[in-house]
mmCIF file of C-alpha atoms in Angstrom:
data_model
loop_
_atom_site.group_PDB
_atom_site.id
_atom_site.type_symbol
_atom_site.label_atom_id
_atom_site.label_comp_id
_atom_site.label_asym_id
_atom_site.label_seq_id
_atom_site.Cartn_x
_atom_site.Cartn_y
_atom_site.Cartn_z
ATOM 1 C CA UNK A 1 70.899 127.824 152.435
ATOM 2 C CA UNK A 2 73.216 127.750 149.369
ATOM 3 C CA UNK A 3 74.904 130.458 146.693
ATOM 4 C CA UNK A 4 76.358 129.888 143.353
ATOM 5 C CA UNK A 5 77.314 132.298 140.779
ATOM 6 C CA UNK A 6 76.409 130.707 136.795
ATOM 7 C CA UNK A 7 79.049 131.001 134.037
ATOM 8 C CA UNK A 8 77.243 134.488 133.102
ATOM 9 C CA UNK A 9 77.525 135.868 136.119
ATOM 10 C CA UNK A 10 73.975 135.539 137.906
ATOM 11 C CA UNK A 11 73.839 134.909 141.342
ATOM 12 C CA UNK A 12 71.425 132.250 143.020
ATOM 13 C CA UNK A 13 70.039 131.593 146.185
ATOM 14 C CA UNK A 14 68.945 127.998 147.854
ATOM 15 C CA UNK A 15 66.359 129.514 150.597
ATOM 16 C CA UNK A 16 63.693 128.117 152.177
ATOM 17 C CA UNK A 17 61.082 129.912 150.233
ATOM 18 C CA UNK A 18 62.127 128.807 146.328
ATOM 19 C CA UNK A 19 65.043 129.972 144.292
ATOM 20 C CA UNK A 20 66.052 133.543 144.335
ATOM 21 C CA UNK A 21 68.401 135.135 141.208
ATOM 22 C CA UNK A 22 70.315 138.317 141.096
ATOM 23 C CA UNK A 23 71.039 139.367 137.895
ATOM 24 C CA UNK A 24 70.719 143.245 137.871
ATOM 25 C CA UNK A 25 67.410 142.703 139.111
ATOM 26 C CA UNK A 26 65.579 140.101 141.708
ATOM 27 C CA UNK A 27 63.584 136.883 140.409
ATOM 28 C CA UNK A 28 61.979 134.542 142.399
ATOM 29 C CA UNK A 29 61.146 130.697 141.349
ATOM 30 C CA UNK A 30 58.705 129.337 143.743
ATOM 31 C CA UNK A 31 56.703 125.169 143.477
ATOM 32 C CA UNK A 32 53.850 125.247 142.201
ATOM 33 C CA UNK A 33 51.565 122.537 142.297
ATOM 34 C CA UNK A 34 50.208 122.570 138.396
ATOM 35 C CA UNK A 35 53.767 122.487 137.802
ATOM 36 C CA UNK A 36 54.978 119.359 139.272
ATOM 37 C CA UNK A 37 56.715 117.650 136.391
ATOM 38 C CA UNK A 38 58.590 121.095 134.915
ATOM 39 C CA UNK A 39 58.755 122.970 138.101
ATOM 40 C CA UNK A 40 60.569 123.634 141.116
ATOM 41 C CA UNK A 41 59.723 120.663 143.425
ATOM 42 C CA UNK A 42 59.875 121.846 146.586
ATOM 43 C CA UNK A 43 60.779 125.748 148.163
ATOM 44 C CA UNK A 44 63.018 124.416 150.507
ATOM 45 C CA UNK A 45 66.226 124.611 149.083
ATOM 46 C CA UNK A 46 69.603 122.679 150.990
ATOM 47 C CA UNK A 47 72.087 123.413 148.223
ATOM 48 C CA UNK A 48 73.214 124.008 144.555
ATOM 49 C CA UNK A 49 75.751 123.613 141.955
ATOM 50 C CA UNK A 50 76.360 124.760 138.325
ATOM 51 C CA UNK A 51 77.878 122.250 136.281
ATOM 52 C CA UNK A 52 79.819 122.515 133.180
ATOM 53 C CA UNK A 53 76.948 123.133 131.035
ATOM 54 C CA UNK A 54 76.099 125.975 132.854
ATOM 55 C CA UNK A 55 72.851 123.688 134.008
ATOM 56 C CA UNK A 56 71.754 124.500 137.606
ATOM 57 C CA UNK A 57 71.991 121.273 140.574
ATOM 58 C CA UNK A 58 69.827 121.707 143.281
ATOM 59 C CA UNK A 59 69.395 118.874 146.276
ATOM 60 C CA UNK A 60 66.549 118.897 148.730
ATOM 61 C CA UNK A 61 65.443 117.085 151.893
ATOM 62 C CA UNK A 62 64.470 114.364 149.567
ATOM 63 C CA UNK A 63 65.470 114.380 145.743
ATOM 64 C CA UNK A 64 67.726 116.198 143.157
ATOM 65 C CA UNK A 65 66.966 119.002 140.074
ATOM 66 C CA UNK A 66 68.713 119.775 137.412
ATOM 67 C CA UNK A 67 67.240 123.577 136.135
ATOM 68 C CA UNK A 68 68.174 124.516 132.407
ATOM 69 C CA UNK A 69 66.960 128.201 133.011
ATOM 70 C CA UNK A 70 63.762 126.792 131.271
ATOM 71 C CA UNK A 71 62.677 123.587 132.881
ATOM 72 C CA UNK A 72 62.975 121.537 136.354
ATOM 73 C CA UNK A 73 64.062 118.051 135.921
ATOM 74 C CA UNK A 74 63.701 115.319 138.254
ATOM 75 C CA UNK A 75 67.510 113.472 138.829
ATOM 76 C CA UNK A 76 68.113 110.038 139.280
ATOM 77 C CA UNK A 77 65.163 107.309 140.519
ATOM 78 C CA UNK A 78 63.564 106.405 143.304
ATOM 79 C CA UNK A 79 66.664 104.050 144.761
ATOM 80 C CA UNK A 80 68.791 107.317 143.647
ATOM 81 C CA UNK A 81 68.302 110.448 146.209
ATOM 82 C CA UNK A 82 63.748 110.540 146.290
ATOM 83 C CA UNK A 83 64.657 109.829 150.180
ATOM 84 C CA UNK A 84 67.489 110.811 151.240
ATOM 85 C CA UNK A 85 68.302 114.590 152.106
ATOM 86 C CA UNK A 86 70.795 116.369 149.838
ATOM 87 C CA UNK A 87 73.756 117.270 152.409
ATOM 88 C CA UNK A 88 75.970 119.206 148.944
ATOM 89 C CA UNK A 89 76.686 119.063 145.609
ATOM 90 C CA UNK A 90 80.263 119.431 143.937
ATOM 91 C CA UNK A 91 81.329 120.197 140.548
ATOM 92 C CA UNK A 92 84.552 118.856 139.797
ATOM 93 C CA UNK A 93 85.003 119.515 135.969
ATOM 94 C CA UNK A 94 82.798 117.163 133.819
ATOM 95 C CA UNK A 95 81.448 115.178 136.853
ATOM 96 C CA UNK A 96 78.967 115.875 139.788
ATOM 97 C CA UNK A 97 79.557 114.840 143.183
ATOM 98 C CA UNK A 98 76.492 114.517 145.491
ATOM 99 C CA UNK A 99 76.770 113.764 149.365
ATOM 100 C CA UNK A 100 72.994 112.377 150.119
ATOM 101 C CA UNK A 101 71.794 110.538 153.164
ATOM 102 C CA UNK A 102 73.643 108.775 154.718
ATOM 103 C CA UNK A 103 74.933 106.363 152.107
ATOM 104 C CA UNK A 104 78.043 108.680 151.499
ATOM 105 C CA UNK A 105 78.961 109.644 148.018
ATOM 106 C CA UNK A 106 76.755 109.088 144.211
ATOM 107 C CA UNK A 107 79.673 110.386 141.518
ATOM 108 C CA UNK A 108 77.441 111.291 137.885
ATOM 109 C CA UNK A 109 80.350 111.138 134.883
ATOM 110 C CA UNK A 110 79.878 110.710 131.517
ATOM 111 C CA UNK A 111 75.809 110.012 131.633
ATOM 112 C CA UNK A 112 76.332 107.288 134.602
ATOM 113 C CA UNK A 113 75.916 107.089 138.546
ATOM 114 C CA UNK A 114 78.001 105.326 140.750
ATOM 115 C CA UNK A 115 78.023 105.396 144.457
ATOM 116 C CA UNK A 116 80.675 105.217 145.958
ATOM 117 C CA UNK A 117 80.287 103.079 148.992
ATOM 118 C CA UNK A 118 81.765 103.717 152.439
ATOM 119 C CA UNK A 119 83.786 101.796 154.891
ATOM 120 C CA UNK A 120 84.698 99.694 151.664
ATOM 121 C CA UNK A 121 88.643 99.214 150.224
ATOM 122 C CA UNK A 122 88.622 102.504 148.550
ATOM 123 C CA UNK A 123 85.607 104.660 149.680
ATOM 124 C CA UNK A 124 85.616 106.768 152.233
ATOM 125 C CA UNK A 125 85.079 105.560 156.108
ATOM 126 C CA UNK A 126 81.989 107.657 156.881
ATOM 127 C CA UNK A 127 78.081 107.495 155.960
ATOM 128 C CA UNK A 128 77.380 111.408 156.798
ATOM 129 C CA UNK A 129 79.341 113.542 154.729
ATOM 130 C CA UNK A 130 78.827 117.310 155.612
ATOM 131 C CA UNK A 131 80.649 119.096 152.692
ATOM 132 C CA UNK A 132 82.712 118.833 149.868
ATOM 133 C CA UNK A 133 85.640 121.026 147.706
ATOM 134 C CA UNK A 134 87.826 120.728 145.291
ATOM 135 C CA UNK A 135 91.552 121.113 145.896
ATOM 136 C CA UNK A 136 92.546 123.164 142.907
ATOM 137 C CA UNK A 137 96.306 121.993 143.211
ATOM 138 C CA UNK A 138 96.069 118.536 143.267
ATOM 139 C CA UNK A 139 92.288 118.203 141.721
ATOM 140 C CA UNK A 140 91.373 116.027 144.731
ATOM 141 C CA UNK A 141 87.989 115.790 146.670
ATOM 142 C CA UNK A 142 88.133 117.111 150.015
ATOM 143 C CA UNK A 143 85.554 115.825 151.953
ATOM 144 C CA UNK A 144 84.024 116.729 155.431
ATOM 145 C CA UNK A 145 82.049 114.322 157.990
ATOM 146 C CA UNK A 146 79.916 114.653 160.454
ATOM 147 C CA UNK A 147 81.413 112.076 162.751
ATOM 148 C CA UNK A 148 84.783 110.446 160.604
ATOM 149 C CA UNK A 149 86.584 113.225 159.814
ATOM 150 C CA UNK A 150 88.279 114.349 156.354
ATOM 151 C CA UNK A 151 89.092 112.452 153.539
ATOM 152 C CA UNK A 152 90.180 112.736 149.980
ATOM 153 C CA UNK A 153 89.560 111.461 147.192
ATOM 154 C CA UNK A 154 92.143 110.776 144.755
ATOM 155 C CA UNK A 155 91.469 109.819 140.835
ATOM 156 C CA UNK A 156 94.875 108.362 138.947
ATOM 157 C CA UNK A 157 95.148 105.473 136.619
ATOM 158 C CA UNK A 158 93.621 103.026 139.282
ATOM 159 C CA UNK A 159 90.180 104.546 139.632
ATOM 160 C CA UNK A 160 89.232 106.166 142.601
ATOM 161 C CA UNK A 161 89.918 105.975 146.261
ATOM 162 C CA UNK A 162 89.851 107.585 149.555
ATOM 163 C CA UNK A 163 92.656 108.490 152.300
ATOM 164 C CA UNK A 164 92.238 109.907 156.109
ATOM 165 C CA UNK A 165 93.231 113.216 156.166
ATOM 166 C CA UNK A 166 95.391 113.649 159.660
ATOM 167 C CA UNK A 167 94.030 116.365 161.944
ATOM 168 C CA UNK A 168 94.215 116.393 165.546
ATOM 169 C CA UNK A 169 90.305 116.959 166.341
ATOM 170 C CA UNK A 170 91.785 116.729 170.358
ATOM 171 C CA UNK A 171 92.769 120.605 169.536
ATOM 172 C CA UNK A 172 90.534 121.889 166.943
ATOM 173 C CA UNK A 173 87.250 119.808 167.696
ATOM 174 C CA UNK A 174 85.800 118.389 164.480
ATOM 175 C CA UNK A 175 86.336 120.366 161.370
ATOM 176 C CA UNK A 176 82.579 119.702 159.534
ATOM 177 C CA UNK A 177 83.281 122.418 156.917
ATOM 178 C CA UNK A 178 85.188 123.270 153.876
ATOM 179 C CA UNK A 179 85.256 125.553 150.730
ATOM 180 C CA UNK A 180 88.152 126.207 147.975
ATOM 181 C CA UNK A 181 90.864 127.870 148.342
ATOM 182 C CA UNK A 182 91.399 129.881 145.085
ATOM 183 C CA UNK A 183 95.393 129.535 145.341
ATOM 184 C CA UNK A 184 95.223 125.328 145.909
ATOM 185 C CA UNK A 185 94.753 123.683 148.638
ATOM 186 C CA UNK A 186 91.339 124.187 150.802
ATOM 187 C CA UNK A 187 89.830 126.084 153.942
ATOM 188 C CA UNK A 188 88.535 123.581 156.692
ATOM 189 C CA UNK A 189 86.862 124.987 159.663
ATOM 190 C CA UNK A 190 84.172 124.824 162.283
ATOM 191 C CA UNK A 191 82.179 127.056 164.451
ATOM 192 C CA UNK A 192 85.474 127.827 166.479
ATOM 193 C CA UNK A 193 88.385 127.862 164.095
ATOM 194 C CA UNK A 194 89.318 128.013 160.145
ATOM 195 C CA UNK A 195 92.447 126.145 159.085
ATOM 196 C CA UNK A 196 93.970 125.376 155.949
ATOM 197 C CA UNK A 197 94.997 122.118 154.364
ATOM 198 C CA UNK A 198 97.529 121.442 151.267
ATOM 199 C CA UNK A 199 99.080 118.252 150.081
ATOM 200 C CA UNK A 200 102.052 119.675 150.716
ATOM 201 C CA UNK A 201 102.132 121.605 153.690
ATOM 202 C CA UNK A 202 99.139 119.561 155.873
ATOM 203 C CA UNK A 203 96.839 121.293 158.264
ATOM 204 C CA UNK A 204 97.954 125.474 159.172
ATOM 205 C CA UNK A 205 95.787 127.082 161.624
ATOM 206 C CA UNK A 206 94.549 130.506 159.820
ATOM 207 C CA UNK A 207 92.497 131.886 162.514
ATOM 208 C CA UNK A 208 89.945 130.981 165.601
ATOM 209 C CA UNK A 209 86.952 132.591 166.463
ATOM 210 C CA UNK A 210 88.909 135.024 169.034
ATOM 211 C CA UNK A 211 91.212 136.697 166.477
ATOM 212 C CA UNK A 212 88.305 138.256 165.431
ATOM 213 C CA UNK A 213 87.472 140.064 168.180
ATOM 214 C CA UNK A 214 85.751 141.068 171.077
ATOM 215 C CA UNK A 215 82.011 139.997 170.432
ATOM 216 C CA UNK A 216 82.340 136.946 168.405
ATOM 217 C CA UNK A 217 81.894 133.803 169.613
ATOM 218 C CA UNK A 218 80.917 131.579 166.210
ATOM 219 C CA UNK A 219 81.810 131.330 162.888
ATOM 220 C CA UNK A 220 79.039 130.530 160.946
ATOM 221 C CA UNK A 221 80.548 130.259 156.937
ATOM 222 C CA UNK A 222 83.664 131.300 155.303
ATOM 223 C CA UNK A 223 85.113 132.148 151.936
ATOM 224 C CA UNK A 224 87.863 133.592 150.214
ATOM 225 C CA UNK A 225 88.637 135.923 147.654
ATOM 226 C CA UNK A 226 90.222 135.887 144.493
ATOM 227 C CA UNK A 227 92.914 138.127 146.265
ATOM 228 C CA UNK A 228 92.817 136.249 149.004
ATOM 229 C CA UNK A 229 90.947 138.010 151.765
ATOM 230 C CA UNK A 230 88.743 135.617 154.070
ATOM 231 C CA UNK A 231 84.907 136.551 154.148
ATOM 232 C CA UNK A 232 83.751 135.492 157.243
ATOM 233 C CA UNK A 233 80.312 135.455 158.478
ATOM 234 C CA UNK A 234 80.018 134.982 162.058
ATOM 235 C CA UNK A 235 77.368 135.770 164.943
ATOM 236 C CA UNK A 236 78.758 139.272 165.397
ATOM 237 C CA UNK A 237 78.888 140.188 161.701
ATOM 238 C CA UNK A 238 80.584 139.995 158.447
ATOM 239 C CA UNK A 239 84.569 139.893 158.546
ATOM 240 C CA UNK A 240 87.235 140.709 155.904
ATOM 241 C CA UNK A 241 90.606 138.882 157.603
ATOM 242 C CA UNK A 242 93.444 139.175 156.136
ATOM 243 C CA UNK A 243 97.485 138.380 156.605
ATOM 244 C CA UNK A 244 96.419 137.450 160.534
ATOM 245 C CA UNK A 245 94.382 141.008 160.477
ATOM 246 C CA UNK A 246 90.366 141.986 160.608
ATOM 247 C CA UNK A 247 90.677 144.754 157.718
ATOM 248 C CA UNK A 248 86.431 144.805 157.378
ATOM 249 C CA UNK A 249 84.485 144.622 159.620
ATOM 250 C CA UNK A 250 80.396 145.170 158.928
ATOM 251 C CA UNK A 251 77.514 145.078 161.630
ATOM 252 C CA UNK A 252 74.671 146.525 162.361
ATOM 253 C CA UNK A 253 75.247 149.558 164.479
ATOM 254 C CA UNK A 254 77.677 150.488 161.958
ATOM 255 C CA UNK A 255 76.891 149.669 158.910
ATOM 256 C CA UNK A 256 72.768 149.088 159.173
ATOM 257 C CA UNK A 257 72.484 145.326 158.604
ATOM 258 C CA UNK A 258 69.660 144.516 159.865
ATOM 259 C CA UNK A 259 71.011 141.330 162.161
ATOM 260 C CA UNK A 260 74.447 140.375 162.816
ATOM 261 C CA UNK A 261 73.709 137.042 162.652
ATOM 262 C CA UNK A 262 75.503 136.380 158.888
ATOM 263 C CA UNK A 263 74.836 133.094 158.327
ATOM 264 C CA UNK A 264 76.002 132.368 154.608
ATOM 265 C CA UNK A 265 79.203 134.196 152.537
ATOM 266 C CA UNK A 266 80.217 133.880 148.852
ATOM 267 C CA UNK A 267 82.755 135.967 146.914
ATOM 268 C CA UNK A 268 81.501 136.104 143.299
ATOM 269 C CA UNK A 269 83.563 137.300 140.404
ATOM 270 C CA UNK A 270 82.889 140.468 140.242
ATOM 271 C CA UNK A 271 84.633 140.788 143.724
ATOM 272 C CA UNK A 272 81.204 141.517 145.768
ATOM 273 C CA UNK A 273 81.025 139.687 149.063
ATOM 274 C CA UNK A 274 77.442 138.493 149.349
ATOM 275 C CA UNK A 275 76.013 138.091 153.169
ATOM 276 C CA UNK A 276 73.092 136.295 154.230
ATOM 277 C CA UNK A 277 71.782 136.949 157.613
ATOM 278 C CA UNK A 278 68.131 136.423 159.410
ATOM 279 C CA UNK A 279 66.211 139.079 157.450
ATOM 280 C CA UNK A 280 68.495 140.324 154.241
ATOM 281 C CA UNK A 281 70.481 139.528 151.546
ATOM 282 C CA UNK A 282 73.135 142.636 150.416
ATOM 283 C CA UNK A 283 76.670 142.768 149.534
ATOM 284 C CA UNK A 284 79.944 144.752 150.022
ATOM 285 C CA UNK A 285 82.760 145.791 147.751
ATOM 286 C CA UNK A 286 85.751 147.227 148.900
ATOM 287 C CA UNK A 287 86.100 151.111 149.477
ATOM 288 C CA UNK A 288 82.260 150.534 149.177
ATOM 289 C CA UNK A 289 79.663 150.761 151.900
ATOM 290 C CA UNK A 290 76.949 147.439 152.036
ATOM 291 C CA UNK A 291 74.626 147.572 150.051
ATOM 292 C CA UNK A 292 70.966 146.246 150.549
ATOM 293 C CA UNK A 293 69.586 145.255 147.165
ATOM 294 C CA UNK A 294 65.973 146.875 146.405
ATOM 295 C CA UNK A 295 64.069 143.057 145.430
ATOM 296 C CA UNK A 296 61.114 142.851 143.469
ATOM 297 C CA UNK A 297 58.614 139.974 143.651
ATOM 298 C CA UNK A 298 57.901 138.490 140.427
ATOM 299 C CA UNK A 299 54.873 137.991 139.289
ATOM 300 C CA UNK A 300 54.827 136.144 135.926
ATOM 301 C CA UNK A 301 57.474 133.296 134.894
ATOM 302 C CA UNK A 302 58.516 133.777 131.608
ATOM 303 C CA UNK A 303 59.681 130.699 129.664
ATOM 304 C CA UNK A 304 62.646 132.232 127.649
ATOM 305 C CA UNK A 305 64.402 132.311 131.073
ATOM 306 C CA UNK A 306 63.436 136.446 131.187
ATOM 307 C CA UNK A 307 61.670 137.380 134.358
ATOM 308 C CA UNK A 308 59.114 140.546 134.239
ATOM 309 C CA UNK A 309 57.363 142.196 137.607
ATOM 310 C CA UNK A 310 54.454 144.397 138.025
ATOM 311 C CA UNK A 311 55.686 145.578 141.604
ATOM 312 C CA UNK A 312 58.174 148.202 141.621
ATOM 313 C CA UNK A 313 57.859 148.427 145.742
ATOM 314 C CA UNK A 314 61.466 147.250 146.834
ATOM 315 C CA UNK A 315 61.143 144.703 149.544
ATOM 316 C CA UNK A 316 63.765 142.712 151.234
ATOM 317 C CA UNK A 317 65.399 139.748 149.581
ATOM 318 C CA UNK A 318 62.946 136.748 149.510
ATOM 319 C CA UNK A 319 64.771 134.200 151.895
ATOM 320 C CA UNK A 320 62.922 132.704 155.245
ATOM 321 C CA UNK A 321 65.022 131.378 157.951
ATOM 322 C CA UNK A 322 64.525 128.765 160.093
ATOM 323 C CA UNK A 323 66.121 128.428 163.712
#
């Protein structure tokens, strides 16, 4: 499960049943089998990316697309990604980083791959990496693992290479996630704790599980504002935390969610904080109640990247879960 807002605005969904846009109104891409050289290979989704070009990245359980808003494109061969899950994609300006497998890092730049091998001089000392961001201070690659901790990669006149980031995993456990921090820097955390990392400063605890109070015992994704609030999605709802204070707090016997299992947060430009939990997709603005998004299924794909439906019944967002 993955979201990613395009240069225009739209908003897209990795699910497990296709690719889902928001754009003032719902679309739904979906594989079909007629259309296995220009369509969507597979429904189930791991994650996306929109590079500079404004061309959609998506990574599956085995392979990589590139989507032009017209046609699906196969990435790479079959020694490149055909069988090895897609773990994340980055975008880090003109280049795409993909974590696959567990053969670490492939780095696409100027119309070439190259992996980027682990436990080698400069590459990173761990096969399974989790998740990547970009640290917006320093334009370094933060990287997560599942089982080697965090690294980052640095690019200067000598090419590229890899350092340990310090972190005392004794106290925090191991820190398998992290997203951008608009402001430099990044957010690392795991299902107990969120902490923040900067060249400068090192690791700062921002906030563990408990802060949030009674009824939460996992954080499930995070992300932060343009303003700098934390959007937290946790087992016992979505959170708005902010200067060491819950200033939002959305669930279900409030606020009609329909689970408060939120298992996915993004902040988009616009300011909307989308949610993804086990049965809806919605968002919430501030001074705003959530919102639950009437969907429409699509019937017809339309090849100038519009999107028409003869069902006006509004249904829930198109996303399946799995446990």
């Amino acid at each position: 499960m993955d979201i990613s807002e395009s240069h225009d605005g739209m908003i897209t969904f990795a699910t497990t049943n296709g690719l889902s846009l928001f754009d003032s109104g719902w679309a739904t891409i979906q594989a079909e089998p007629w259309e296995y050289e220009t369509g969507l290979q597979d429904n189930y989704i791991q994650t996306i990316e929109y590079d500079e070009n404004n061309v959609l990245w998506l990574g599956f359980s085995a392979g990589v697309q590139q989507y032009d808003g017209i046609t699906f494109t196969k990435v790479g061969t079959n020694e490149i990604f055909s069988t090895m899950p897609i773990h994340d994609i980055l975008r880090d300006n003109d280049n795409i980083w993909i974590a696959n497998g567990n053969s670490g890092l492939n780095v696409y730049s100027d119309g070439k791959w190259e992996w980027i091998r682990p436990f080698t001089e400069n590459g990173p000392g761990a096969y399974y990496i989790t998740s990547m961001a970009k640290d917006h201070a320093t334009g370094n690659c933060i990287i997560t693992t599942r089982l080697n901790g965090i690294w980052k990669g640095i690019s200067d006149e000598e090419g590229l290479r890899f350092v340990q980031i310090s972190i005392n995993e004794e106290e925090s456990g191991k820190m398998t996630n992290v997203v951008d921090y608009p402001f430099g820097g990044v957010i690392i955390f795991n299902e107990n704790t969120i902490q923040y990392y900067s060249e400068s400063g090192g690791i700062v605890p921002i906030a563990n599980y408990a802060a949030l109070g009674y009824g939460v015992s996992r954080i499930n994704d995070v992300a932060v504002t343009e303003n700098g609030i934390f959007v937290i999605g946790t087992n016992n709802g979505l959170y708005g935390y902010y200067n060491g204070e819950v200033i939002v707090h959305i669930t279900r016997n409030i606020d009609g969610i329909s689970n408060d299992e939120v298992t996915k947060v993004f902040s988009d430009s616009k300011g909307r904080w989308w949610f993804i939990t086990k049965g809806e997709a919605g968002y919430y603005q501030m001074d705003d109640i959530p919102e639950k998004i009437p969907v429409s299924i699509v019937d017809e794909y339309i090849s100038d990247n519009s999107y028409s439906s003869e069902s006006s019944e509004p249904i829930q967002v198109p996303v399946h879960y799995t446990e």
